[in-house]
DNA sequence: CATTTCAGATGACGCTTATCATGTGAAATA
DNA sequence: TATTTCACATGATAAGCGTCATCTGAAATG
């Protein structure tokens, strides 16, 4: 029984990889079933052996895209201050490499404006993934940790700044201007961290 | 000769209004020619008497949407500090009303991620409009004024934060969470302003 | 060996899209 | 009044989309 189910699992993996790439590179409307299946080396008819509808695929692609990327981008907590952490994350996120390789980049940034016009199920999936990323920014991979309200607010603003920054850098035509957008957002990221309520706040 | 040309000008105005609304509410892919012309009270065939292609319409719609909104949102310089100005603009931009009425909202936010995947002409139009908005943030309506590098960088980060913030607030499913995003970004906007290089910097 | 299962292929359906060729009727012009 | 212009309507085209019915062949099962 290994051959059959294993073959299907491999096909599913190729479909997920292809749809996650398409989703990030061409957005929700670009992740069309025919394109994705062709990328996966299959024909469009085979799609419905794996997903019930295009909406299901879109949600799976979003989750799949963020599964690998989150650890890669946000990674572990280091022993630096909260402000330094945000600045370090910004330097890692707001790069020309990230800007120019959307297919491997952040899916939350890729579909930010399209998600707003999607159905409730997709928006819920988007929210879930965003919350996971916010938690990882605050707490690294410590899943059971609970961030402070201040840190969570900072992380929210940091994500808005980063997603907005990478989107603007991609939307703009002039290369020097695009680079300036990235730099300006990196510089601002370090200033986002709230003043600690007490000077002895670690 | 007034009747003919005037009638055409009125039709064009309705097409621009309709396309600007569609662009902001449903994005680039939603601003389809048939929809726009129906909204304008015309049939699709009449479209090519006004525009050469859908791309031309999209650029015109973007410009038209920002023409009225820029003054309404950014308005005049008041006699407060740079930091206070950014905070005041954030409070005006990151509202529930703006979030829930995209058809009348900021077009730069509506098409941010789709613009990145558009052709060079549209990206140039997007850049032009973004630069105008940045200038207005720094200098109000004083067209000939030249902002400092620090203020322009701050304005860039402010726009990224605002566009990212309104996009996330729209993309998310839970209402309380959406409101928290708006609040967190408003709070962060005041912290974006660079430290003045000299303490006597006005 | 005979039968069942089912991932994938083929092809079709109805819908939407951008674009254009042609027709029309009233206004502008002679 | 006769002619020209042209904004708009009608209808067609070709391509794209999501979805599904049907066929296939090989693996799984008895």
XYZ file of C-alpha atoms (C1' of nucleotides) in Angstrom:
464
model
C 0.000 0.000 0.000
C 3.037 2.228 0.242
C 3.360 2.867 -3.459
C -0.128 4.290 -3.990
C -0.408 6.512 -0.959
C 3.208 7.561 -1.160
C 2.789 8.608 -4.786
C -0.220 10.693 -3.878
C 1.631 12.296 -0.978
C 4.470 13.221 -3.311
C 2.053 14.741 -5.776
C 0.423 16.718 -2.998
C 3.805 18.010 -1.918
C 4.582 19.191 -5.439
C 1.173 20.869 -5.650
C 1.763 22.635 -2.335
C 5.233 23.783 -3.348
C 3.985 25.037 -6.699
C 0.948 26.823 -5.284
C 2.991 28.423 -2.504
C 5.423 29.761 -5.091
C 2.674 31.027 -7.372
C 0.807 32.569 -4.468
C 3.838 34.574 -3.412
C 4.973 35.517 -6.899
C 1.667 36.247 -8.604
C -0.792 36.583 -5.763
C -4.148 34.929 -5.218
C -5.372 35.505 -8.743
C -2.134 34.173 -10.207
C -2.304 30.893 -8.324
C -4.739 29.470 -10.871
C -5.408 25.742 -10.769
C -4.176 25.064 -14.302
C -0.875 26.894 -13.660
C -0.261 25.223 -10.327
C -0.979 21.738 -11.664
C 1.252 22.316 -14.669
C 4.035 23.457 -12.356
C 3.510 20.294 -10.331
C 3.823 18.164 -13.453
C 0.169 17.144 -13.521
C -2.933 18.049 -15.476
C -5.754 20.160 -14.175
C -8.137 17.236 -13.852
C -6.099 15.658 -11.073
C -6.596 18.665 -8.860
C -9.862 17.516 -7.320
C -8.262 14.347 -6.019
C -6.396 16.611 -3.576
C -8.555 19.642 -2.878
C -12.267 20.360 -2.861
C -11.989 23.817 -4.379
C -9.642 26.622 -5.277
C -10.326 28.247 -1.929
C -9.028 25.199 -0.082
C -5.881 25.299 -2.178
C -5.305 28.967 -1.448
C -5.490 28.388 2.302
C -3.218 25.360 2.116
C -0.738 27.298 -0.020
C -0.659 30.176 2.461
C 0.000 27.849 5.380
C 2.576 25.892 3.408
C 4.427 29.027 2.371
C 4.704 30.250 5.942
C 5.584 26.897 7.444
C 9.160 26.886 6.226
C 9.695 30.628 6.085
C 8.786 31.536 9.644
C 11.705 29.751 11.244
C 14.040 30.910 8.527
C 13.155 34.588 8.904
C 12.335 35.031 12.546
C 14.498 32.315 14.053
C 15.594 32.188 17.636
C 15.745 34.767 20.370
C 19.201 36.130 20.885
C 20.439 37.803 23.992
C 19.937 41.330 22.837
C 17.421 43.968 23.792
C 13.918 44.124 22.369
C 14.819 47.149 20.314
C 17.894 45.440 18.936
C 15.830 42.358 18.121
C 13.343 44.348 16.061
C 16.135 46.111 14.239
C 17.891 42.844 13.496
C 14.699 41.296 12.168
C 14.092 44.341 9.984
C 17.576 44.086 8.524
C 16.896 40.466 7.691
C 13.454 41.084 6.177
C 13.848 44.348 4.277
C 16.562 43.245 1.860
C 16.926 43.557 -1.889
C 17.137 39.776 -2.084
C 13.743 39.443 -0.407
C 12.302 42.161 -2.593
C 13.525 40.547 -5.798
C 12.632 36.932 -4.964
C 8.981 37.072 -3.967
C 8.466 33.417 -4.858
C 10.543 32.458 -1.812
C 9.551 35.446 0.287
C 6.958 36.317 2.884
C 3.463 35.200 1.930
C 1.813 37.597 4.372
C 3.329 40.456 2.391
C 2.512 38.911 -0.978
C -1.252 38.688 -0.461
C -1.859 41.454 2.091
C -4.246 43.538 -0.003
C -5.887 40.597 -1.743
C -6.613 38.862 1.550
C -8.806 41.795 2.539
C -11.127 40.997 -0.390
C -11.202 37.241 0.173
C -13.842 35.183 1.919
C -14.012 34.703 5.675
C -12.198 31.357 5.602
C -9.127 32.765 3.900
C -9.077 35.816 6.154
C -9.196 33.500 9.145
C -6.231 31.551 7.771
C -4.389 34.821 7.182
C -5.099 35.929 10.735
C -3.892 32.612 12.163
C -0.614 32.833 10.298
C -0.134 36.475 11.234
C -0.703 35.656 14.915
C 1.858 32.871 14.733
C 4.411 35.218 13.212
C 3.731 37.877 15.833
C 4.196 35.289 18.553
C 7.461 34.149 17.028
C 8.721 37.729 16.855
C 8.024 38.165 20.551
C 8.893 34.717 21.890
C 10.979 32.913 19.281
C 10.052 29.258 19.124
C 8.891 29.054 22.732
C 5.329 28.107 21.878
C 3.985 28.250 25.409
C 5.401 31.690 26.223
C 3.012 34.627 26.438
C 4.246 37.985 25.191
C 3.568 41.201 27.069
C 0.938 43.565 25.678
C 3.636 46.128 24.925
C 5.780 43.703 22.980
C 2.807 42.380 21.038
C 1.780 45.910 20.084
C 5.324 46.635 18.993
C 5.408 43.423 16.978
C 2.145 44.352 15.248
C 3.518 47.732 14.237
C 6.763 46.083 13.191
C 4.902 43.677 10.912
C 2.854 46.497 9.398
C 6.013 48.498 8.760
C 7.834 45.519 7.260
C 4.969 44.345 5.053
C 4.253 47.886 3.950
C 7.930 48.523 3.325
C 8.586 45.466 1.201
C 5.349 46.092 -0.731
C 6.254 49.694 -1.508
C 9.795 48.708 -2.457
C 8.328 46.240 -4.940
C 5.634 48.554 -6.264
C 7.973 51.377 -7.126
C 9.740 51.719 -10.462
C 12.989 53.506 -9.675
C 15.637 51.245 -8.150
C 17.383 53.867 -6.047
C 14.064 54.980 -4.604
C 13.146 51.372 -3.861
C 16.379 50.890 -1.954
C 15.759 54.060 -0.005
C 12.374 52.717 1.075
C 14.034 49.601 2.457
C 16.651 51.642 4.318
C 14.151 54.104 5.748
C 11.994 51.279 7.085
C 14.984 49.501 8.626
C 15.954 52.712 10.370
C 12.417 53.250 11.625
C 12.064 49.675 12.891
C 14.511 50.321 15.691
C 12.468 53.298 16.837
C 9.208 51.385 17.034
C 10.001 49.654 20.320
C 7.983 51.238 23.103
C 9.744 53.032 25.898
C 9.906 50.519 28.719
C 7.417 51.532 31.426
C 10.140 51.197 34.087
C 13.840 51.859 33.541
C 14.571 48.497 35.177
C 12.460 46.645 32.609
C 14.854 44.036 31.227
C -20.071 71.985 -30.339
C -20.590 72.131 -26.597
C -23.181 69.395 -26.427
C -21.066 66.681 -28.028
C -17.774 67.305 -26.286
C -19.464 68.087 -23.001
C -21.392 64.828 -23.091
C -18.216 62.907 -23.702
C -16.467 64.707 -20.859
C -19.308 63.787 -18.536
C -19.104 60.173 -19.592
C -15.371 60.181 -18.985
C -15.919 61.596 -15.531
C -18.373 58.826 -14.673
C -15.924 56.224 -16.003
C -13.127 57.674 -13.888
C -15.274 57.788 -10.762
C -16.472 54.237 -11.288
C -13.024 52.837 -12.046
C -11.469 54.641 -9.087
C -14.103 53.114 -6.807
C -13.681 49.644 -8.240
C -9.910 49.907 -8.095
C -9.978 50.727 -4.410
C -12.690 48.268 -3.458
C -11.777 45.258 -5.571
C -8.243 45.954 -6.692
C -6.692 45.901 -10.135
C -8.310 42.621 -11.142
C -11.719 43.798 -9.950
C -11.674 46.958 -12.041
C -12.789 45.048 -15.126
C -13.911 47.045 -18.131
C -17.414 45.582 -18.246
C -18.006 46.319 -14.549
C -16.666 49.831 -14.744
C -18.701 50.714 -17.832
C -21.858 49.282 -16.289
C -21.245 51.358 -13.166
C -20.843 54.390 -15.418
C -24.162 53.686 -17.129
C -22.615 52.699 -20.457
C -21.899 49.506 -22.347
C -18.517 47.929 -22.726
C -18.199 48.858 -26.381
C -18.011 52.563 -25.600
C -14.865 52.044 -23.556
C -12.437 52.373 -26.443
C -13.726 55.823 -27.289
C -12.054 56.935 -24.033
C -9.075 54.670 -23.402
C -6.732 52.655 -25.554
C -6.527 49.687 -23.190
C -7.270 48.413 -19.738
C -3.790 49.422 -18.616
C -4.470 53.046 -19.519
C -7.667 52.929 -17.517
C -5.911 51.485 -14.476
C -3.354 54.294 -14.460
C -6.023 56.948 -14.928
C -8.097 55.404 -12.147
C -5.142 55.413 -9.766
C -4.404 59.067 -10.462
C -8.067 59.997 -10.227
C -8.501 58.202 -6.910
C -5.563 60.028 -5.362
C -6.409 63.422 -6.786
C -9.231 64.123 -4.406
C -8.051 62.012 -1.497
C -4.606 63.505 -1.014
C -5.822 66.901 0.088
C -8.578 65.358 2.157
C -6.236 63.066 4.088
C -2.997 64.931 4.336
C -4.248 68.499 4.265
C -2.341 71.484 5.479
C 0.641 71.880 7.757
C -0.328 72.894 11.244
C 1.937 74.545 13.733
C 2.892 71.436 15.607
C 6.092 69.439 15.725
C 7.076 66.891 13.121
C 6.383 64.066 15.538
C 2.964 65.458 16.359
C 2.220 65.859 12.660
C 2.950 62.202 11.926
C 0.853 61.109 14.870
C -2.028 63.302 13.801
C -1.892 61.954 10.241
C -1.825 58.391 11.571
C -4.908 59.042 13.690
C -6.669 60.338 10.601
C -5.607 57.469 8.349
C -5.780 54.387 10.573
C -9.482 54.558 11.415
C -12.251 51.977 11.350
C -14.107 54.174 8.891
C -11.186 54.081 6.468
C -10.787 50.353 6.969
C -14.466 49.659 6.287
C -14.911 52.003 3.302
C -12.139 51.043 0.913
C -14.055 52.396 -2.080
C -13.416 55.928 -0.793
C -10.094 55.151 0.828
C -6.423 55.297 -0.054
C -5.653 53.815 -3.460
C -1.975 53.350 -2.645
C -3.010 50.944 0.102
C -5.641 49.228 -2.037
C -3.283 48.111 -4.798
C 0.061 47.952 -2.982
C 0.777 44.266 -3.566
C -0.834 44.132 -7.004
C 1.200 47.084 -8.229
C 4.374 45.084 -7.644
C 3.203 42.579 -10.273
C 2.049 45.173 -12.811
C 3.878 46.436 -15.855
C 6.471 49.215 -15.761
C 3.995 51.923 -16.766
C 1.664 51.246 -13.856
C 4.557 50.972 -11.408
C 5.792 54.341 -12.631
C 2.345 55.825 -12.041
C 2.293 54.264 -8.577
C 5.700 55.737 -7.801
C 4.654 59.185 -9.002
C 1.590 59.178 -6.766
C 3.560 57.856 -3.802
C 6.163 60.605 -4.227
C 3.427 63.241 -4.318
C 1.934 61.883 -1.116
C 5.325 61.809 0.595
C 5.925 65.402 -0.427
C 2.542 66.422 0.908
C 3.241 64.707 4.221
C 6.461 66.676 4.562
C 5.478 70.000 3.022
C 1.684 70.185 2.920
C 0.524 71.849 -0.275
C 3.684 73.958 -0.716
C 4.620 72.418 -4.044
C 7.965 74.160 -4.373
C 9.228 73.276 -0.898
C 11.950 70.651 -0.575
C 11.799 68.328 2.424
C 14.904 67.398 4.404
C 16.344 63.944 3.924
C 15.410 63.037 7.496
C 11.801 64.085 7.094
C 11.494 62.281 3.768
C 12.872 59.096 5.298
C 10.445 59.428 8.182
C 7.584 60.004 5.746
C 8.554 56.884 3.797
C 8.506 54.765 6.946
C 5.253 56.419 7.988
C 3.619 55.513 4.680
C 4.871 51.931 4.914
C 3.519 51.650 8.442
C 0.173 53.174 7.494
C -0.329 51.152 4.319
C 0.779 47.977 6.054
C -1.418 48.747 9.044
C -4.618 49.396 7.112
C -3.948 46.340 4.933
C -3.469 44.042 7.929
C -6.522 45.496 9.659
C -8.556 44.647 6.563
C -7.031 41.218 6.015
C -7.742 39.944 9.496
C -10.959 38.213 10.501
C -11.416 39.085 14.176
C -12.740 42.580 14.753
C -11.079 43.205 18.096
C -7.740 42.120 16.683
C -8.240 44.377 13.669
C -8.866 47.328 15.941
C -5.770 46.511 17.953
C -3.701 46.601 14.750
C -4.952 50.109 14.029
C -4.189 51.276 17.566
C -0.738 49.715 17.666
C 0.208 51.393 14.384
C -1.089 54.769 15.534
C 0.989 54.468 18.682
C 4.072 53.487 16.698
C 3.646 56.330 14.182
C 4.579 58.893 16.804
C 7.799 57.047 17.536
C 8.916 56.921 13.915
C 10.110 60.538 13.789
C 13.886 60.643 13.835
C 15.665 62.225 16.741
C 16.476 65.749 15.613
C 20.231 66.004 14.949
C 20.441 69.092 17.180
C 18.264 69.719 20.226
C 17.504 73.204 18.850
C 16.124 71.774 15.639
C 12.678 73.316 15.402
C -6.022 -14.763 -11.245
C -10.154 -11.764 -10.954
C -11.911 -7.695 -8.924
C -11.916 -3.344 -6.942
C -9.972 1.109 -6.111
C -8.542 5.567 -7.375
C -4.765 9.044 -8.965
C -4.396 11.049 -12.878
C -5.696 12.295 -18.050
C -8.945 13.969 -21.345
C -12.362 16.773 -22.653
C -16.273 19.497 -21.986
C -19.288 22.969 -19.576
C -20.507 27.777 -18.444
C -18.686 31.950 -17.104
C -15.731 36.097 -17.406
C -12.270 38.707 -19.624
C -10.038 42.200 -23.132
C -10.447 43.530 -27.621
C -12.374 44.871 -31.948
C -15.652 45.159 -36.240
C -19.768 46.844 -37.396
C -24.112 49.362 -36.966
C -26.835 53.580 -35.474
C -28.581 57.871 -34.572
C -28.088 62.443 -33.366
C -25.259 66.409 -33.356
C -21.975 69.292 -36.013
C -20.932 71.121 -40.339
C -21.252 72.333 -45.132
C -31.075 70.592 -46.408
C -27.347 67.267 -47.303
C -23.151 65.370 -45.490
C -19.909 64.144 -42.207
C -18.519 62.962 -37.646
C -18.277 60.086 -33.707
C -19.982 58.530 -28.978
C -22.215 54.721 -27.983
C -24.610 50.008 -28.693
C -24.534 45.381 -30.402
C -22.369 41.327 -31.197
C -18.428 38.399 -32.088
C -13.846 36.605 -31.042
C -10.307 34.138 -28.532
C -8.406 33.276 -24.325
C -8.684 32.448 -19.567
C -11.008 30.667 -15.466
C -13.232 26.893 -11.925
C -15.619 22.787 -12.036
C -17.020 18.275 -13.191
C -18.154 13.728 -15.939
C -15.888 10.262 -17.924
C -12.075 7.276 -19.225
C -7.437 4.868 -18.232
C -4.319 1.957 -16.318
C -1.878 0.265 -12.684
C -1.686 -0.833 -7.959
C -4.179 -2.952 -4.022
C -7.143 -6.530 -2.584
C -9.847 -10.744 -2.522
